[in-house]
Tab-separated table of C-alpha atoms in Angstrom:
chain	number	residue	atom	x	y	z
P	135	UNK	CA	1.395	20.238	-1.375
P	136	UNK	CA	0.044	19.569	2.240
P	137	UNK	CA	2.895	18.828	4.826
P	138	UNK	CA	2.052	15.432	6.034
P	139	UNK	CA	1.329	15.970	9.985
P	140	UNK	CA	1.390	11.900	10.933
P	141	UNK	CA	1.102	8.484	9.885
P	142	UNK	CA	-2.267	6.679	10.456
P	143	UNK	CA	-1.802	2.956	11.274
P	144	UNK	CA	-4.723	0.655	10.324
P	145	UNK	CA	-5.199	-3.141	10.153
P	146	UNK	CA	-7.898	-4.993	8.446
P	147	UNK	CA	-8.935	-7.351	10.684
P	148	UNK	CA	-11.546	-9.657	9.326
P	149	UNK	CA	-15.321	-9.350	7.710
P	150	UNK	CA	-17.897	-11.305	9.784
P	151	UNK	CA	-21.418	-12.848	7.721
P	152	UNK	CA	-20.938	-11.117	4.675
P	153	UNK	CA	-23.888	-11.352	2.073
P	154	UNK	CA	-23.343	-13.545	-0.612
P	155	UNK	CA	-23.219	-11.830	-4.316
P	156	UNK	CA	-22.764	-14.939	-6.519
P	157	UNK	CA	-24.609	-17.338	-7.742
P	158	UNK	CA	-22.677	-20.176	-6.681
P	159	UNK	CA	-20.009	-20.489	-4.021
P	160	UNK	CA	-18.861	-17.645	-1.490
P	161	UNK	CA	-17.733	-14.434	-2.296
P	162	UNK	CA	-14.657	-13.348	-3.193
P	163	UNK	CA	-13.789	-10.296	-0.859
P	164	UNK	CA	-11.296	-7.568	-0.257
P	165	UNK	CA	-11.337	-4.288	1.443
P	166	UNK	CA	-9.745	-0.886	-0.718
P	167	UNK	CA	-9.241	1.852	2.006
P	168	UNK	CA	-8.305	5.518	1.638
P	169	UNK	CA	-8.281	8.738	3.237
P	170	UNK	CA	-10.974	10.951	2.179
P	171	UNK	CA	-9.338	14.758	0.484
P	172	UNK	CA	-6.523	12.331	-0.792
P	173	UNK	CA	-5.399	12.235	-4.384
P	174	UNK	CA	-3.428	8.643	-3.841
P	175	UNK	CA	-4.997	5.633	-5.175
P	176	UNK	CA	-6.548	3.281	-2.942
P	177	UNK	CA	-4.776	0.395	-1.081
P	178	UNK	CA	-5.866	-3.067	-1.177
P	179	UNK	CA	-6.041	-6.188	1.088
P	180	UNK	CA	-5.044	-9.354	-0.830
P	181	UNK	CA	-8.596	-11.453	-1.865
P	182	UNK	CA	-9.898	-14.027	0.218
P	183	UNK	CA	-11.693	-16.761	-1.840
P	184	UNK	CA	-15.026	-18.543	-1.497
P	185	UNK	CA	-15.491	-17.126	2.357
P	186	UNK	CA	-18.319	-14.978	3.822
P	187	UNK	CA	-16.307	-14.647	6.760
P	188	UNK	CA	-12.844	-14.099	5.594
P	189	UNK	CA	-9.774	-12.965	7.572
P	190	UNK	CA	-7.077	-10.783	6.310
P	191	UNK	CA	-5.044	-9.275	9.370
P	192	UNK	CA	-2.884	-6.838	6.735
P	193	UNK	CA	-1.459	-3.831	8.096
P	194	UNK	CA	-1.192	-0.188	6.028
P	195	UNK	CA	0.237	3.437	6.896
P	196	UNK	CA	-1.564	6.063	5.687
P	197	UNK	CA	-0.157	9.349	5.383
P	198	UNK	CA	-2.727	12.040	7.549
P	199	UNK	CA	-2.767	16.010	6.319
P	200	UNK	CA	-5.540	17.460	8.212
P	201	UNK	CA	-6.840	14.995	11.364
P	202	UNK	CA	-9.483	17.258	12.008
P	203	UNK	CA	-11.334	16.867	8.751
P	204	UNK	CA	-10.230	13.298	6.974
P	205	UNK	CA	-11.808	10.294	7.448
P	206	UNK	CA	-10.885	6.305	6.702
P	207	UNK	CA	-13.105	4.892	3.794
P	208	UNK	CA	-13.107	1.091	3.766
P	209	UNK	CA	-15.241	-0.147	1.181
P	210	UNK	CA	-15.590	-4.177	0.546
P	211	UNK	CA	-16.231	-5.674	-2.826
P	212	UNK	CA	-16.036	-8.732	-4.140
P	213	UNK	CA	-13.688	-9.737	-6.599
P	214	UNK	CA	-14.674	-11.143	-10.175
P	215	UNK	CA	-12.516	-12.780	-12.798
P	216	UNK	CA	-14.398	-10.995	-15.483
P	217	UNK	CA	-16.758	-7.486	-15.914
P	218	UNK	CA	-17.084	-5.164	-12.932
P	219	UNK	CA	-15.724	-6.024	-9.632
P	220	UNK	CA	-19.565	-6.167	-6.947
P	221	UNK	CA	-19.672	-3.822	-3.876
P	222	UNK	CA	-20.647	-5.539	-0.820
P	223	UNK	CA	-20.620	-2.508	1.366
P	224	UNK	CA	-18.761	0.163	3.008
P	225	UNK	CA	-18.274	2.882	6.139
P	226	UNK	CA	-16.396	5.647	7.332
P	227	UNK	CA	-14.537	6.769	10.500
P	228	UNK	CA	-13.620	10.364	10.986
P	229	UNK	CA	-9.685	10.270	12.233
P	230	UNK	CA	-11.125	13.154	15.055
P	231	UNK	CA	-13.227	9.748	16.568
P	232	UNK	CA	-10.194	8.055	17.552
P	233	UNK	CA	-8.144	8.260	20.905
P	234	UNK	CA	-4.878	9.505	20.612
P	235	UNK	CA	-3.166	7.082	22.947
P	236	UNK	CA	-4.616	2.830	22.015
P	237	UNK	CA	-4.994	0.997	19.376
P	238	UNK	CA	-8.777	1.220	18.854
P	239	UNK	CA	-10.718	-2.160	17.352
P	240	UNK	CA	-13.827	-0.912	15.787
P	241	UNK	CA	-16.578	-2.994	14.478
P	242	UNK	CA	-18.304	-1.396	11.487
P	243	UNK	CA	-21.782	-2.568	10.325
P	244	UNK	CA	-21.361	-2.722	6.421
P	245	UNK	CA	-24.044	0.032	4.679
P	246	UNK	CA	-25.083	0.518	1.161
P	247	UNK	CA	-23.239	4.066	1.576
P	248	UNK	CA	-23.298	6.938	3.793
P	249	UNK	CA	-27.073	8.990	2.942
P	250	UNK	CA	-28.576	8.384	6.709
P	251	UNK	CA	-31.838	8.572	4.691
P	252	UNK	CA	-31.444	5.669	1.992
P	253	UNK	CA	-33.630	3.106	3.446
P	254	UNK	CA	-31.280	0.394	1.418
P	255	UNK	CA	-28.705	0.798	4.713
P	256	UNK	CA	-31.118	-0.930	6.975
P	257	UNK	CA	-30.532	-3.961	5.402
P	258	UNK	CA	-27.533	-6.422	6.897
P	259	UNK	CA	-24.540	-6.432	4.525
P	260	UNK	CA	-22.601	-7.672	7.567
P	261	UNK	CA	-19.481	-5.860	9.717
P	262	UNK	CA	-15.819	-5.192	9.188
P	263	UNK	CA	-13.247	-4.961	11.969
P	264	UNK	CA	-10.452	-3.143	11.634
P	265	UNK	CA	-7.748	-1.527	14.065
P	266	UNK	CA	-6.493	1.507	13.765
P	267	UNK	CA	-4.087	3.457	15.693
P	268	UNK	CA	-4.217	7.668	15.769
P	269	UNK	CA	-1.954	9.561	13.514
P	270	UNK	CA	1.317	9.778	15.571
P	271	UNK	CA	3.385	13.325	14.660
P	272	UNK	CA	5.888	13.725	12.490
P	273	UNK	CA	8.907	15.095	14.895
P	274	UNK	CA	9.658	18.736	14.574
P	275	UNK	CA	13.020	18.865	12.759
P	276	UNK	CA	12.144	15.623	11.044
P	277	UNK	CA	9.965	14.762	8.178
P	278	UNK	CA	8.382	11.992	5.595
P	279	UNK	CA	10.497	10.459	3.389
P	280	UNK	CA	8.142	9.206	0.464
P	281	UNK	CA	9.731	6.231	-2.329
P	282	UNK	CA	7.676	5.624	-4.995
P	283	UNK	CA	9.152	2.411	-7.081
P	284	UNK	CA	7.224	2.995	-10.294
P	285	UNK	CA	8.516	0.532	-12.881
P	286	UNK	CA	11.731	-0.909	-14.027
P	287	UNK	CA	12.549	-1.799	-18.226
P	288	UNK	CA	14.952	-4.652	-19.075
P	289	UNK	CA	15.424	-7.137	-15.636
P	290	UNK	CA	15.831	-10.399	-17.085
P	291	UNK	CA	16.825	-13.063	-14.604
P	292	UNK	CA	18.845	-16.232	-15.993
P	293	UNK	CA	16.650	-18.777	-14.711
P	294	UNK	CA	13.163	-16.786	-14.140
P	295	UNK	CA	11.593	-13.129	-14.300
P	296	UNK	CA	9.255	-12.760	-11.678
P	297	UNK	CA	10.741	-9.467	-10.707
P	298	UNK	CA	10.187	-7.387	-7.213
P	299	UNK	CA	11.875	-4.591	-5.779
P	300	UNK	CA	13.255	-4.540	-2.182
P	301	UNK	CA	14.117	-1.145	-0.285
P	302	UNK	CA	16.520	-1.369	2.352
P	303	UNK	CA	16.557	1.977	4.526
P	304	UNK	CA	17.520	2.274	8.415
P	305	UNK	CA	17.376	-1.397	8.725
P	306	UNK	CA	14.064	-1.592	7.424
P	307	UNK	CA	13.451	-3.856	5.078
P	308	UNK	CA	9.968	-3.611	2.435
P	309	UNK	CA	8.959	-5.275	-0.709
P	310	UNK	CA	6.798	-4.245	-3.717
P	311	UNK	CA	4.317	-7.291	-4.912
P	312	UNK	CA	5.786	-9.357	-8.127
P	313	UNK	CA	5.081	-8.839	-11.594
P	314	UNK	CA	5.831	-11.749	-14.066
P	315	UNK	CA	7.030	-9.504	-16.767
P	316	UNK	CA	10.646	-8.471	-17.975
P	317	UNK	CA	9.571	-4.851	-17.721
P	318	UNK	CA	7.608	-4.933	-14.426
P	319	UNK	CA	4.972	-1.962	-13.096
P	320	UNK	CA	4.480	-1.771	-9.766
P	321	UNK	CA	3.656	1.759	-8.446
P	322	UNK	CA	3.721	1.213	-5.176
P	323	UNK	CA	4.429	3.779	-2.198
P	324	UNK	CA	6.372	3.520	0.676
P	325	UNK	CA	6.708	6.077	3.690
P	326	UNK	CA	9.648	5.911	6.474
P	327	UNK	CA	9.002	9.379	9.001
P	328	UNK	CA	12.155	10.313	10.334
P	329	UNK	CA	13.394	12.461	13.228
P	330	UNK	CA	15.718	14.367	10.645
P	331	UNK	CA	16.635	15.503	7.684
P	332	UNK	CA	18.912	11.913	5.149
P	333	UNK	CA	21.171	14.431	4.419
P	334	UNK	CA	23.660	11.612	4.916
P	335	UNK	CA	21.588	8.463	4.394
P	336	UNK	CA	21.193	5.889	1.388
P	337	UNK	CA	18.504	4.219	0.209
P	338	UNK	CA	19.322	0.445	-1.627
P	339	UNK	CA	16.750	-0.811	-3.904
P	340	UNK	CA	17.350	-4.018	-5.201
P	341	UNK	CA	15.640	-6.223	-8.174
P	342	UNK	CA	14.976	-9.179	-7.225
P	343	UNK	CA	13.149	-12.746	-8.962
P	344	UNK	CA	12.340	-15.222	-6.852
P	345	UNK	CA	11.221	-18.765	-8.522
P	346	UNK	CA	7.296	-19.679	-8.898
P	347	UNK	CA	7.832	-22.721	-6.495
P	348	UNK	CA	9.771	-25.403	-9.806
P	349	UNK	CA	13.054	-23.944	-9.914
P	350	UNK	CA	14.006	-25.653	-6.759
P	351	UNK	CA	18.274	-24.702	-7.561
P	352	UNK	CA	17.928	-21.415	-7.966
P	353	UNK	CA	14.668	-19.633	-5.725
P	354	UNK	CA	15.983	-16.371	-6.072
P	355	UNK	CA	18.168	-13.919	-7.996
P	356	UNK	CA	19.011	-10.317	-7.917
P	357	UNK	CA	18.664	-9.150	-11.376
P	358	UNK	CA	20.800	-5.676	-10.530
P	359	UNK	CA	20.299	-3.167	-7.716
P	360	UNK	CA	21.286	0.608	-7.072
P	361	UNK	CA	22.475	2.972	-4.105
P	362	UNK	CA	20.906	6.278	-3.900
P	363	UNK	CA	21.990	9.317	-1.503
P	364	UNK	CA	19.318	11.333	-0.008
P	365	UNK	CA	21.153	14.526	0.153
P	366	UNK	CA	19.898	15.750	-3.345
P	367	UNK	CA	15.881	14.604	-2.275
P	368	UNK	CA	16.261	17.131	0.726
P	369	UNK	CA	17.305	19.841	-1.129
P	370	UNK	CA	15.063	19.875	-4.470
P	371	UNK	CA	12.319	17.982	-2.220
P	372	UNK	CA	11.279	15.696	-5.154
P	373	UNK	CA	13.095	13.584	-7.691
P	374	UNK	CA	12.019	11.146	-10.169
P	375	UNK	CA	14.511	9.819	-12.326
P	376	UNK	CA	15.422	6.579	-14.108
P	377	UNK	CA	18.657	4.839	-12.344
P	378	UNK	CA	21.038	2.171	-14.162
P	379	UNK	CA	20.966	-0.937	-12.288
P	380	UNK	CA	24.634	-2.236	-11.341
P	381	UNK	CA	25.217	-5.728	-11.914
P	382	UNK	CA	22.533	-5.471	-14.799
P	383	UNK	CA	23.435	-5.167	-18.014
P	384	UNK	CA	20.954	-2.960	-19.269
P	385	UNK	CA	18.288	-3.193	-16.830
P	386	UNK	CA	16.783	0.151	-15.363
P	387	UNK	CA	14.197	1.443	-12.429
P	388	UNK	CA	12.583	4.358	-12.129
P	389	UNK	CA	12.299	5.986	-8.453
P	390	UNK	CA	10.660	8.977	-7.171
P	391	UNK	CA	11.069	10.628	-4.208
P	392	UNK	CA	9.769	13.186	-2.592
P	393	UNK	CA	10.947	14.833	1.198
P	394	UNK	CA	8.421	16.583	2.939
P	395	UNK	CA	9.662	18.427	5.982
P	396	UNK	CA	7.417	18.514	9.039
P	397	UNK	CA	7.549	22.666	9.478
């Protein structure tokens, strides 16, 4: 496994006079982006609906391995209800292009995809901004701390299930999207880089269903929740193991973890 050397920042910005796809009404767009020579899935914006000029202004951290040879892939599509989702274009940036110290707000024209020679990219598709930030280092004696909340079996809430999970770590505070479903999958990722070792530091995840918008008395519950200590995560540098969910009576979560010092 690569040690991680950095965190890449990027925003999505907005898509400006995107080329309509469907027969009737706008498109539905998002944006996937991922670091080329990277095994993760792709993230995703959320979709914008019915607009060929949509904004989004989501933010993702990408972990970077080797700045001098990745690049950021954004590719647009736009979203169907049913069959194959339509591409609507796409571009790269090599991470070496961007200065180390500013944001940078780059306006990419939209092409078919990257053969300079396919004559199919001199036709408008229309541009994507984005923002991204260069990959700031990983301190010395510190490191990446990677969670990975995969899935949870048996969180039943008493007056809805709409289940997400909530990591509390340093203060920090992030959230996994909800899943409608008593056994919820999420796989979703989450990165904190840190100066040193969490020899001594806990990570809460908590379960928690918050009402669809009818349950007025009751918009949220925690359905259970569970401490972890980092110490054992250092040491073995990867865990993944199902945890018992206190206050739950037989609800469960499974976590992975993984440590990767930065030397």
């Amino acid at each position: 496994m690569k040690r991680p050397v950095g965190i890449l920042k990027v925003k999505v910005l907005r898509a400006m006079k995107l080329k309509k796809k469907d027969l009737l009404g706008a498109s539905d767009s998002y944006v996937k982006i991922k670091l080329t020579e990277d095994k993760l899935p792709a993230k995703k914006t959320t979709v914008n609906h019915e607009n060929l000029n949509p904004e989004w202004n989501e933010e993702f951290n990408l972990v970077v391995k080797e700045p001098e040879s990745q690049a950021l892939e954004l590719r647009v599509y736009d979203w169907e209800q049913v069959g194959k989702h339509d591409r609507m274009g796409m571009n790269v940036v090599p991470l070496k292009d961007l200065p180390p110290e500013e944001p940078k707000v780059l306006t990419l024209d939209l092409l078919k995809d990257m053969d300079l020679n396919d004559a199919q990219n001199e036709k408008s598709r229309g541009q994507l901004m984005v923002e991204q930030k260069a990959p700031e280092g990983t301190p010395a004696g510190g490191g990446l701390l990677v969670v990975t909340i995969h899935e949870a079996q048996d969180v039943e809430g008493k007056h809805h299930t709409n289940p997400h999970a909530r990591l509390l770590f340093r203060g920090e505070e992030m959230k996994t999207k909800r899943v409608k479903n008593r056994d919820p999958r999420w796989e979703e990722e989450f990165h904190f880089t840190l100066e040193e070792p969490p020899t001594n530091k806990k990570l809460h995840v908590e379960v928690v269903s918050t009402s669809s918008g009818i349950d007025l008395l009751h918009p949220q519950e925690s359905l259970g929740y569970v401490e972890i200590n980092l110490s054992d995560v250092v040491s073995n540098r990867r865990i993944n193991e199902k945890y018992h969910l206190i206050d739950s009576k037989n609800g469960r979560i499974q976590i992975e973890l993984q440590w990767r010092p930065a030397s």
